[in-house]
mmCIF file of C-alpha atoms in Angstrom:
data_model
loop_
_atom_site.group_PDB
_atom_site.id
_atom_site.type_symbol
_atom_site.label_atom_id
_atom_site.label_comp_id
_atom_site.label_asym_id
_atom_site.label_seq_id
_atom_site.Cartn_x
_atom_site.Cartn_y
_atom_site.Cartn_z
ATOM 1 C CA MET A 1143 -31.104 12.795 -9.716
ATOM 2 C CA ASP A 1144 -32.667 9.427 -8.883
ATOM 3 C CA SER A 1145 -30.616 6.239 -8.869
ATOM 4 C CA PRO A 1146 -30.948 4.028 -11.956
ATOM 5 C CA ALA A 1147 -34.207 2.061 -11.933
ATOM 6 C CA PHE A 1148 -32.642 -1.372 -12.272
ATOM 7 C CA ASP A 1149 -34.952 -4.010 -13.735
ATOM 8 C CA LEU A 1150 -34.472 -7.508 -12.306
ATOM 9 C CA ALA A 1151 -37.462 -9.012 -14.106
ATOM 10 C CA PHE A 1152 -36.149 -11.393 -16.745
ATOM 11 C CA GLU A 1153 -37.107 -14.820 -18.075
ATOM 12 C CA PRO A 1154 -34.024 -16.473 -19.588
ATOM 13 C CA ALA A 1155 -35.946 -19.239 -21.425
ATOM 14 C CA TYR A 1156 -32.792 -21.326 -21.643
ATOM 15 C CA GLY A 1157 -32.460 -23.267 -24.868
ATOM 16 C CA GLN A 1158 -35.095 -21.239 -26.697
ATOM 17 C CA ALA A 1159 -34.964 -18.409 -29.222
ATOM 18 C CA VAL A 1160 -36.965 -15.484 -27.833
ATOM 19 C CA PRO A 1161 -38.166 -12.799 -30.287
ATOM 20 C CA VAL A 1162 -37.121 -9.387 -28.950
ATOM 21 C CA VAL A 1163 -38.058 -7.006 -31.754
ATOM 22 C CA ALA A 1164 -38.672 -7.593 -35.457
ATOM 23 C CA GLY A 1165 -35.625 -9.308 -36.913
ATOM 24 C CA VAL A 1166 -33.893 -9.907 -33.566
ATOM 25 C CA GLU A 1167 -33.952 -13.072 -31.441
ATOM 26 C CA ARG A 1168 -32.263 -13.736 -28.104
ATOM 27 C CA VAL A 1169 -30.857 -17.045 -26.849
ATOM 28 C CA THR A 1170 -29.597 -16.965 -23.241
ATOM 29 C CA VAL A 1171 -26.809 -19.200 -21.944
ATOM 30 C CA ASN A 1172 -27.493 -21.161 -18.764
ATOM 31 C CA ASN A 1173 -24.499 -19.624 -16.964
ATOM 32 C CA PRO A 1174 -26.053 -17.589 -14.129
ATOM 33 C CA GLY A 1175 -23.839 -15.888 -11.570
ATOM 34 C CA PRO A 1176 -23.168 -12.669 -9.650
ATOM 35 C CA PHE A 1177 -21.582 -11.066 -12.729
ATOM 36 C CA THR A 1178 -23.720 -12.691 -15.451
ATOM 37 C CA PHE A 1179 -27.206 -12.367 -13.857
ATOM 38 C CA PHE A 1180 -29.306 -15.157 -15.465
ATOM 39 C CA GLY A 1181 -26.669 -15.727 -18.155
ATOM 40 C CA THR A 1182 -25.136 -14.326 -21.316
ATOM 41 C CA ASN A 1183 -27.415 -13.175 -24.121
ATOM 42 C CA SER A 1184 -26.592 -14.176 -27.682
ATOM 43 C CA TYR A 1185 -28.529 -12.305 -30.364
ATOM 44 C CA ILE A 1186 -29.485 -13.410 -33.875
ATOM 45 C CA VAL A 1187 -30.059 -10.477 -36.232
ATOM 46 C CA GLY A 1188 -31.733 -10.846 -39.626
ATOM 47 C CA SER A 1189 -34.091 -13.286 -41.301
ATOM 48 C CA SER A 1190 -32.921 -15.635 -44.072
ATOM 49 C CA SER A 1191 -29.279 -14.611 -43.697
ATOM 50 C CA VAL A 1192 -28.171 -13.501 -40.241
ATOM 51 C CA ALA A 1193 -25.490 -12.199 -37.919
ATOM 52 C CA VAL A 1194 -24.875 -13.541 -34.409
ATOM 53 C CA ILE A 1195 -23.834 -11.145 -31.653
ATOM 54 C CA ASP A 1196 -21.897 -12.528 -28.657
ATOM 55 C CA PRO A 1197 -22.042 -16.296 -29.238
ATOM 56 C CA GLY A 1198 -21.136 -16.867 -25.589
ATOM 57 C CA PRO A 1199 -18.938 -19.323 -23.680
ATOM 58 C CA GLU A 1200 -17.856 -22.748 -24.852
ATOM 59 C CA ASP A 1201 -21.038 -24.480 -23.720
ATOM 60 C CA GLU A 1202 -22.462 -27.547 -25.466
ATOM 61 C CA ALA A 1203 -26.109 -26.924 -24.576
ATOM 62 C CA HIS A 1204 -25.909 -23.323 -25.733
ATOM 63 C CA TYR A 1205 -24.180 -24.301 -28.970
ATOM 64 C CA GLN A 1206 -26.972 -26.764 -29.716
ATOM 65 C CA ALA A 1207 -29.605 -24.159 -28.822
ATOM 66 C CA LEU A 1208 -28.007 -21.589 -31.135
ATOM 67 C CA MET A 1209 -27.794 -24.058 -34.008
ATOM 68 C CA ALA A 1210 -31.432 -25.019 -33.501
ATOM 69 C CA ALA A 1211 -32.460 -21.354 -33.396
ATOM 70 C CA LEU A 1212 -30.562 -20.696 -36.618
ATOM 71 C CA GLY A 1213 -32.522 -23.474 -38.266
ATOM 72 C CA GLY A 1214 -30.128 -23.858 -41.176
ATOM 73 C CA ARG A 1215 -30.078 -20.140 -41.995
ATOM 74 C CA GLU A 1216 -26.861 -18.727 -43.401
ATOM 75 C CA VAL A 1217 -24.684 -16.980 -40.795
ATOM 76 C CA THR A 1218 -22.444 -14.393 -42.445
ATOM 77 C CA HIS A 1219 -20.975 -12.559 -39.438
ATOM 78 C CA ILE A 1220 -20.249 -13.282 -35.789
ATOM 79 C CA PHE A 1221 -19.924 -10.046 -33.797
ATOM 80 C CA VAL A 1222 -18.181 -10.037 -30.410
ATOM 81 C CA SER A 1223 -18.687 -7.099 -28.043
ATOM 82 C CA HIS A 1224 -15.621 -7.937 -25.919
ATOM 83 C CA THR A 1225 -13.341 -10.788 -24.986
ATOM 84 C CA HIS A 1226 -14.555 -12.056 -21.635
ATOM 85 C CA ARG A 1227 -15.023 -15.827 -21.510
ATOM 86 C CA ASP A 1228 -18.784 -15.560 -21.127
ATOM 87 C CA HIS A 1229 -19.066 -13.756 -24.494
ATOM 88 C CA SER A 1230 -16.500 -14.794 -27.099
ATOM 89 C CA PRO A 1231 -15.143 -18.392 -26.883
ATOM 90 C CA LEU A 1232 -18.004 -20.070 -28.779
ATOM 91 C CA ALA A 1233 -17.204 -17.866 -31.785
ATOM 92 C CA SER A 1234 -14.551 -20.341 -32.937
ATOM 93 C CA ARG A 1235 -16.883 -23.336 -32.964
ATOM 94 C CA LEU A 1236 -19.746 -21.394 -34.517
ATOM 95 C CA GLN A 1237 -17.434 -20.121 -37.240
ATOM 96 C CA ALA A 1238 -16.260 -23.659 -38.002
ATOM 97 C CA ALA A 1239 -19.872 -24.783 -38.350
ATOM 98 C CA THR A 1240 -21.138 -21.861 -40.426
ATOM 99 C CA GLY A 1241 -18.182 -20.337 -42.261
ATOM 100 C CA ALA A 1242 -19.068 -16.873 -40.931
ATOM 101 C CA VAL A 1243 -16.403 -14.211 -40.432
ATOM 102 C CA THR A 1244 -15.717 -12.981 -36.900
ATOM 103 C CA VAL A 1245 -15.961 -9.284 -36.084
ATOM 104 C CA GLY A 1246 -14.801 -7.239 -33.107
ATOM 105 C CA GLN A 1247 -12.761 -4.275 -31.984
ATOM 106 C CA GLY A 1248 -9.640 -6.411 -31.606
ATOM 107 C CA PRO A 1249 -7.976 -9.029 -29.413
ATOM 108 C CA HIS A 1250 -8.084 -8.805 -25.652
ATOM 109 C CA ARG A 1251 -5.817 -6.202 -24.088
ATOM 110 C CA PRO A 1252 -5.672 -4.332 -20.768
ATOM 111 C CA ALA A 1253 -6.543 -0.661 -20.495
ATOM 112 C CA ARG A 1254 -3.049 -0.122 -19.101
ATOM 113 C CA PRO A 1255 0.055 -2.269 -18.491
ATOM 114 C CA LEU A 1256 0.379 -4.248 -15.279
ATOM 115 C CA ARG A 1257 2.361 -2.406 -12.630
ATOM 116 C CA GLU A 1258 5.310 -3.999 -10.878
ATOM 117 C CA GLY A 1259 4.044 -6.728 -8.556
ATOM 118 C CA GLU A 1260 0.443 -6.343 -9.764
ATOM 119 C CA ILE A 1261 -1.674 -9.365 -10.703
ATOM 120 C CA ASN A 1262 -4.633 -9.091 -13.048
ATOM 121 C CA PRO A 1263 -7.530 -10.402 -10.906
ATOM 122 C CA PHE A 1264 -9.663 -11.104 -13.969
ATOM 123 C CA ALA A 1265 -6.965 -12.752 -16.085
ATOM 124 C CA GLU A 1266 -8.772 -16.104 -16.062
ATOM 125 C CA SER A 1267 -11.942 -14.380 -17.265
ATOM 126 C CA SER A 1268 -10.247 -13.083 -20.403
ATOM 127 C CA ASP A 1269 -10.365 -14.884 -23.740
ATOM 128 C CA LEU A 1270 -6.869 -14.383 -25.143
ATOM 129 C CA SER A 1271 -7.447 -16.672 -28.127
ATOM 130 C CA PHE A 1272 -10.079 -14.593 -29.930
ATOM 131 C CA VAL A 1273 -8.694 -12.590 -32.842
ATOM 132 C CA PRO A 1274 -11.400 -11.179 -35.118
ATOM 133 C CA ASP A 1275 -11.195 -11.630 -38.867
ATOM 134 C CA ILE A 1276 -12.517 -8.085 -39.249
ATOM 135 C CA VAL A 1277 -11.354 -5.385 -36.829
ATOM 136 C CA LEU A 1278 -14.032 -2.711 -36.757
ATOM 137 C CA GLY A 1279 -13.129 0.937 -36.368
ATOM 138 C CA ASP A 1280 -15.487 3.351 -34.673
ATOM 139 C CA GLY A 1281 -18.494 4.002 -36.901
ATOM 140 C CA GLN A 1282 -17.585 1.291 -39.387
ATOM 141 C CA THR A 1283 -20.637 -0.567 -40.727
ATOM 142 C CA LEU A 1284 -21.102 -4.120 -41.947
ATOM 143 C CA SER A 1285 -24.275 -5.161 -43.751
ATOM 144 C CA GLY A 1286 -26.175 -8.340 -44.453
ATOM 145 C CA ASP A 1287 -29.559 -9.437 -45.737
ATOM 146 C CA GLY A 1288 -31.888 -6.767 -44.337
ATOM 147 C CA TRP A 1289 -29.568 -5.557 -41.570
ATOM 148 C CA ALA A 1290 -26.626 -3.225 -41.021
ATOM 149 C CA LEU A 1291 -24.585 -3.039 -37.804
ATOM 150 C CA SER A 1292 -22.228 -0.173 -36.986
ATOM 151 C CA ALA A 1293 -19.497 -0.226 -34.353
ATOM 152 C CA VAL A 1294 -19.812 2.179 -31.438
ATOM 153 C CA LEU A 1295 -16.561 1.769 -29.541
ATOM 154 C CA THR A 1296 -17.237 1.842 -25.810
ATOM 155 C CA PRO A 1297 -14.046 1.068 -23.870
ATOM 156 C CA GLY A 1298 -14.281 0.977 -20.100
ATOM 157 C CA HIS A 1299 -15.517 -2.435 -19.013
ATOM 158 C CA THR A 1300 -12.687 -3.755 -21.185
ATOM 159 C CA ALA A 1301 -10.344 -1.840 -23.449
ATOM 160 C CA ASN A 1302 -11.723 -3.599 -26.539
ATOM 161 C CA HIS A 1303 -15.432 -3.264 -25.728
ATOM 162 C CA ALA A 1304 -17.707 -2.335 -28.613
ATOM 163 C CA ALA A 1305 -21.449 -1.814 -28.872
ATOM 164 C CA PHE A 1306 -23.257 -2.390 -32.163
ATOM 165 C CA ALA A 1307 -25.922 -0.079 -33.555
ATOM 166 C CA LEU A 1308 -28.683 -1.606 -35.682
ATOM 167 C CA GLU A 1309 -28.891 1.026 -38.367
ATOM 168 C CA GLY A 1310 -32.260 2.601 -39.098
ATOM 169 C CA ARG A 1311 -33.807 1.176 -35.939
ATOM 170 C CA ASP A 1312 -32.342 3.295 -33.081
ATOM 171 C CA ILE A 1313 -31.413 0.026 -31.363
ATOM 172 C CA LEU A 1314 -28.023 -0.568 -29.749
ATOM 173 C CA PHE A 1315 -26.582 -3.905 -28.653
ATOM 174 C CA SER A 1316 -24.789 -2.561 -25.591
ATOM 175 C CA GLY A 1317 -22.850 -5.651 -24.444
ATOM 176 C CA ASP A 1318 -21.694 -5.262 -20.847
ATOM 177 C CA HIS A 1319 -21.286 -1.494 -21.081
ATOM 178 C CA VAL A 1320 -24.884 -0.759 -20.047
ATOM 179 C CA MET A 1321 -27.305 -3.320 -18.609
ATOM 180 C CA ALA A 1322 -30.796 -2.936 -17.174
ATOM 181 C CA TRP A 1323 -30.213 -5.135 -14.119
ATOM 182 C CA SER A 1324 -26.955 -3.728 -12.701
ATOM 183 C CA THR A 1325 -23.991 -1.467 -13.182
ATOM 184 C CA SER A 1326 -21.064 -2.801 -15.196
ATOM 185 C CA ILE A 1327 -17.844 -3.882 -13.500
ATOM 186 C CA VAL A 1328 -14.915 -1.599 -14.247
ATOM 187 C CA ALA A 1329 -11.825 -3.332 -12.874
ATOM 188 C CA PRO A 1330 -8.241 -2.247 -13.601
ATOM 189 C CA PRO A 1331 -6.041 -3.105 -15.378
ATOM 190 C CA ASP A 1332 -8.553 -4.500 -17.899
ATOM 191 C CA GLY A 1333 -11.015 -1.680 -17.310
ATOM 192 C CA SER A 1334 -10.724 2.096 -17.037
ATOM 193 C CA MET A 1335 -13.185 4.380 -15.263
ATOM 194 C CA ALA A 1336 -12.161 7.415 -17.309
ATOM 195 C CA ASP A 1337 -12.797 5.451 -20.490
ATOM 196 C CA TYR A 1338 -16.070 4.078 -19.129
ATOM 197 C CA MET A 1339 -17.439 7.518 -18.293
ATOM 198 C CA ALA A 1340 -16.442 8.880 -21.712
ATOM 199 C CA SER A 1341 -18.177 5.918 -23.377
ATOM 200 C CA LEU A 1342 -21.268 6.456 -21.251
ATOM 201 C CA GLU A 1343 -21.389 10.070 -22.422
ATOM 202 C CA ARG A 1344 -21.249 8.827 -26.026
ATOM 203 C CA LEU A 1345 -24.373 6.747 -25.507
ATOM 204 C CA ILE A 1346 -26.194 9.635 -23.831
ATOM 205 C CA GLU A 1347 -25.541 11.732 -26.931
ATOM 206 C CA ARG A 1348 -26.778 8.979 -29.291
ATOM 207 C CA GLU A 1349 -30.428 8.988 -28.147
ATOM 208 C CA ASP A 1350 -31.171 5.341 -28.988
ATOM 209 C CA ARG A 1351 -34.679 4.149 -28.174
ATOM 210 C CA LEU A 1352 -33.726 0.640 -27.032
ATOM 211 C CA LEU A 1353 -30.601 -0.999 -25.613
ATOM 212 C CA LEU A 1354 -30.165 -4.768 -25.816
ATOM 213 C CA PRO A 1355 -27.476 -5.805 -23.313
ATOM 214 C CA GLY A 1356 -25.250 -8.819 -22.861
ATOM 215 C CA HIS A 1357 -27.092 -9.891 -19.705
ATOM 216 C CA GLY A 1358 -30.692 -9.428 -18.612
ATOM 217 C CA GLY A 1359 -33.538 -7.652 -20.318
ATOM 218 C CA PRO A 1360 -33.616 -4.533 -22.490
ATOM 219 C CA VAL A 1361 -33.199 -0.946 -21.376
ATOM 220 C CA THR A 1362 -36.477 0.467 -22.637
ATOM 221 C CA GLN A 1363 -35.962 4.121 -21.664
ATOM 222 C CA PRO A 1364 -32.278 4.702 -22.373
ATOM 223 C CA ALA A 1365 -32.174 8.495 -22.048
ATOM 224 C CA GLY A 1366 -33.222 8.654 -18.400
ATOM 225 C CA PHE A 1367 -31.472 5.420 -17.477
ATOM 226 C CA LEU A 1368 -28.128 6.507 -18.930
ATOM 227 C CA ARG A 1369 -28.236 9.865 -17.182
ATOM 228 C CA ALA A 1370 -29.117 8.184 -13.884
ATOM 229 C CA LEU A 1371 -26.283 5.705 -14.431
ATOM 230 C CA LYS A 1372 -23.850 8.581 -14.986
ATOM 231 C CA ALA A 1373 -25.107 10.317 -11.829
ATOM 232 C CA HIS A 1374 -24.703 7.063 -9.884
ATOM 233 C CA ARG A 1375 -21.061 6.746 -10.976
ATOM 234 C CA LEU A 1376 -20.370 10.381 -10.097
ATOM 235 C CA ARG A 1377 -21.896 9.870 -6.635
ATOM 236 C CA ARG A 1378 -19.659 6.830 -6.163
ATOM 237 C CA GLU A 1379 -16.678 8.932 -7.177
ATOM 238 C CA GLN A 1380 -17.638 11.572 -4.622
ATOM 239 C CA ALA A 1381 -18.026 8.870 -1.967
ATOM 240 C CA VAL A 1382 -14.474 7.665 -2.649
ATOM 241 C CA LEU A 1383 -13.150 11.220 -2.513
ATOM 242 C CA ALA A 1384 -15.028 11.834 0.745
ATOM 243 C CA ARG A 1385 -13.496 8.731 2.362
ATOM 244 C CA VAL A 1386 -9.995 9.875 1.390
ATOM 245 C CA GLN A 1387 -10.715 13.334 2.798
ATOM 246 C CA ALA A 1388 -12.055 11.708 5.972
ATOM 247 C CA GLY A 1389 -8.731 9.972 6.501
ATOM 248 C CA ASP A 1390 -9.227 6.535 4.969
ATOM 249 C CA GLU A 1391 -5.846 5.681 3.492
ATOM 250 C CA ARG A 1392 -6.517 2.199 2.128
ATOM 251 C CA ILE A 1393 -9.074 0.935 -0.345
ATOM 252 C CA ALA A 1394 -10.175 -1.825 2.045
ATOM 253 C CA GLU A 1395 -11.209 0.832 4.582
ATOM 254 C CA MET A 1396 -13.182 2.733 1.960
ATOM 255 C CA VAL A 1397 -14.988 -0.398 0.757
ATOM 256 C CA LYS A 1398 -16.213 -1.241 4.269
ATOM 257 C CA VAL A 1399 -17.992 2.108 4.460
ATOM 258 C CA ILE A 1400 -19.056 2.752 0.863
ATOM 259 C CA TYR A 1401 -20.291 -0.822 0.304
ATOM 260 C CA ARG A 1402 -21.540 -1.563 3.801
ATOM 261 C CA ASP A 1403 -24.907 -2.694 2.426
ATOM 262 C CA THR A 1404 -23.310 -4.951 -0.230
ATOM 263 C CA ASP A 1405 -22.759 -8.691 0.207
ATOM 264 C CA PRO A 1406 -19.214 -9.057 1.608
ATOM 265 C CA LYS A 1407 -18.595 -11.742 -1.033
ATOM 266 C CA LEU A 1408 -18.630 -8.932 -3.594
ATOM 267 C CA HIS A 1409 -16.250 -6.647 -1.694
ATOM 268 C CA ALA A 1410 -13.240 -7.846 -3.700
ATOM 269 C CA ALA A 1411 -14.943 -6.716 -6.911
ATOM 270 C CA ALA A 1412 -16.019 -3.502 -5.157
ATOM 271 C CA ALA A 1413 -12.380 -2.825 -4.234
ATOM 272 C CA LEU A 1414 -11.452 -2.972 -7.918
ATOM 273 C CA SER A 1415 -14.225 -0.508 -8.718
ATOM 274 C CA VAL A 1416 -12.869 1.843 -6.047
ATOM 275 C CA LEU A 1417 -9.394 1.442 -7.546
ATOM 276 C CA ALA A 1418 -10.800 2.424 -10.941
ATOM 277 C CA HIS A 1419 -12.248 5.610 -9.421
ATOM 278 C CA ILE A 1420 -8.977 6.302 -7.602
ATOM 279 C CA GLU A 1421 -6.959 5.988 -10.806
ATOM 280 C CA ASP A 1422 -9.233 8.571 -12.404
ATOM 281 C CA LEU A 1423 -9.096 10.890 -9.361
ATOM 282 C CA LEU A 1424 -5.289 10.649 -9.267
ATOM 283 C CA GLU A 1425 -5.028 11.455 -12.968
ATOM 284 C CA ARG A 1426 -7.115 14.584 -12.387
ATOM 285 C CA GLY A 1427 -5.107 15.628 -9.323
ATOM 286 C CA GLU A 1428 -8.023 15.251 -6.896
ATOM 287 C CA ILE A 1429 -6.091 12.939 -4.534
ATOM 288 C CA ALA A 1430 -2.484 11.810 -4.000
ATOM 289 C CA ALA A 1431 -0.798 8.461 -3.358
ATOM 290 C CA ASP A 1432 2.440 7.111 -1.932
ATOM 291 C CA GLY A 1433 3.264 5.486 -5.263
ATOM 292 C CA PRO A 1434 1.504 3.924 -8.235
ATOM 293 C CA PRO A 1435 -2.197 3.268 -7.540
ATOM 294 C CA THR A 1436 -2.747 -0.308 -6.373
ATOM 295 C CA LEU A 1437 -5.144 -2.072 -4.020
ATOM 296 C CA ALA A 1438 -2.520 -1.871 -1.253
ATOM 297 C CA ALA A 1439 -1.289 1.719 -1.804
ATOM 298 C CA LEU A 1440 -1.859 4.556 0.668
ATOM 299 C CA TYR A 1441 -3.983 7.512 -0.443
ATOM 300 C CA ARG A 1442 -4.433 11.037 0.885
ATOM 301 C CA PRO A 1443 -6.061 14.321 -0.148
ATOM 302 C CA ALA A 1444 -4.142 16.268 -2.744
ATOM 303 C CA THR A 1445 -2.023 19.105 -1.376
ATOM 304 C CA GLY A 1446 -3.897 22.392 -1.426
ATOM 305 C CA ARG A 1447 -7.350 20.777 -1.629
#
């Protein structure tokens, strides 16, 4: 199967509300970077009374742009896909200004506990202060004036990641779970590859016609893109397994080969992605380790394989 056809064409139009589809506008934060692309997308859903999805980081210019885009309209709900600092912190200020209730899957939490001596490399990226007023269960729906959004829980990128389905439209706000411009980072202990792959399978089964992600432009042909994304992750898994079978004992050795065409500045993030695959492979008995899986542990083929 072909690799995902990533789409890097995107005009952020910072400070402006960009109509995406009927009843949905996008306002992009001016916070570009290797993990945010051109910046974080905030979405306004509805007409006279609206919901905001992913208000973004605590950024004065973006706050002013959002308030201008709202144009005095009532905001009833603020949905947060997950608690990374580029998505959720502005929720508090927007709530104070509008009186809207905040909605999400729950506070930030890791996919698993920290192991002895382990440091969470993305701890500073996590918003530990966000606690939603309404904790959405899977499939739970909230409605407003001309819109209804249902939670599609998609753990993997973070344990509390949720996508939001715009009911009756076959449109899914996919957060950082699926993006048109790149794969999502899955970095333990916050992220889990097993969870990510299960969540990806959920979206494949949904058959939405349009995905609106937290960064970059829309995924306009989700069915093929999602299947290619799954195949890409499975190929990466096989590459990790092949390096272990070839005698690479450490993640750093694997990264040098598997990501040889990737900017070395991103190798630290790549190592975390390899660790996520290794945790999954260990759980399934495909490989073995000299102790708990960490970036520094030694790995080997499983006995009898």
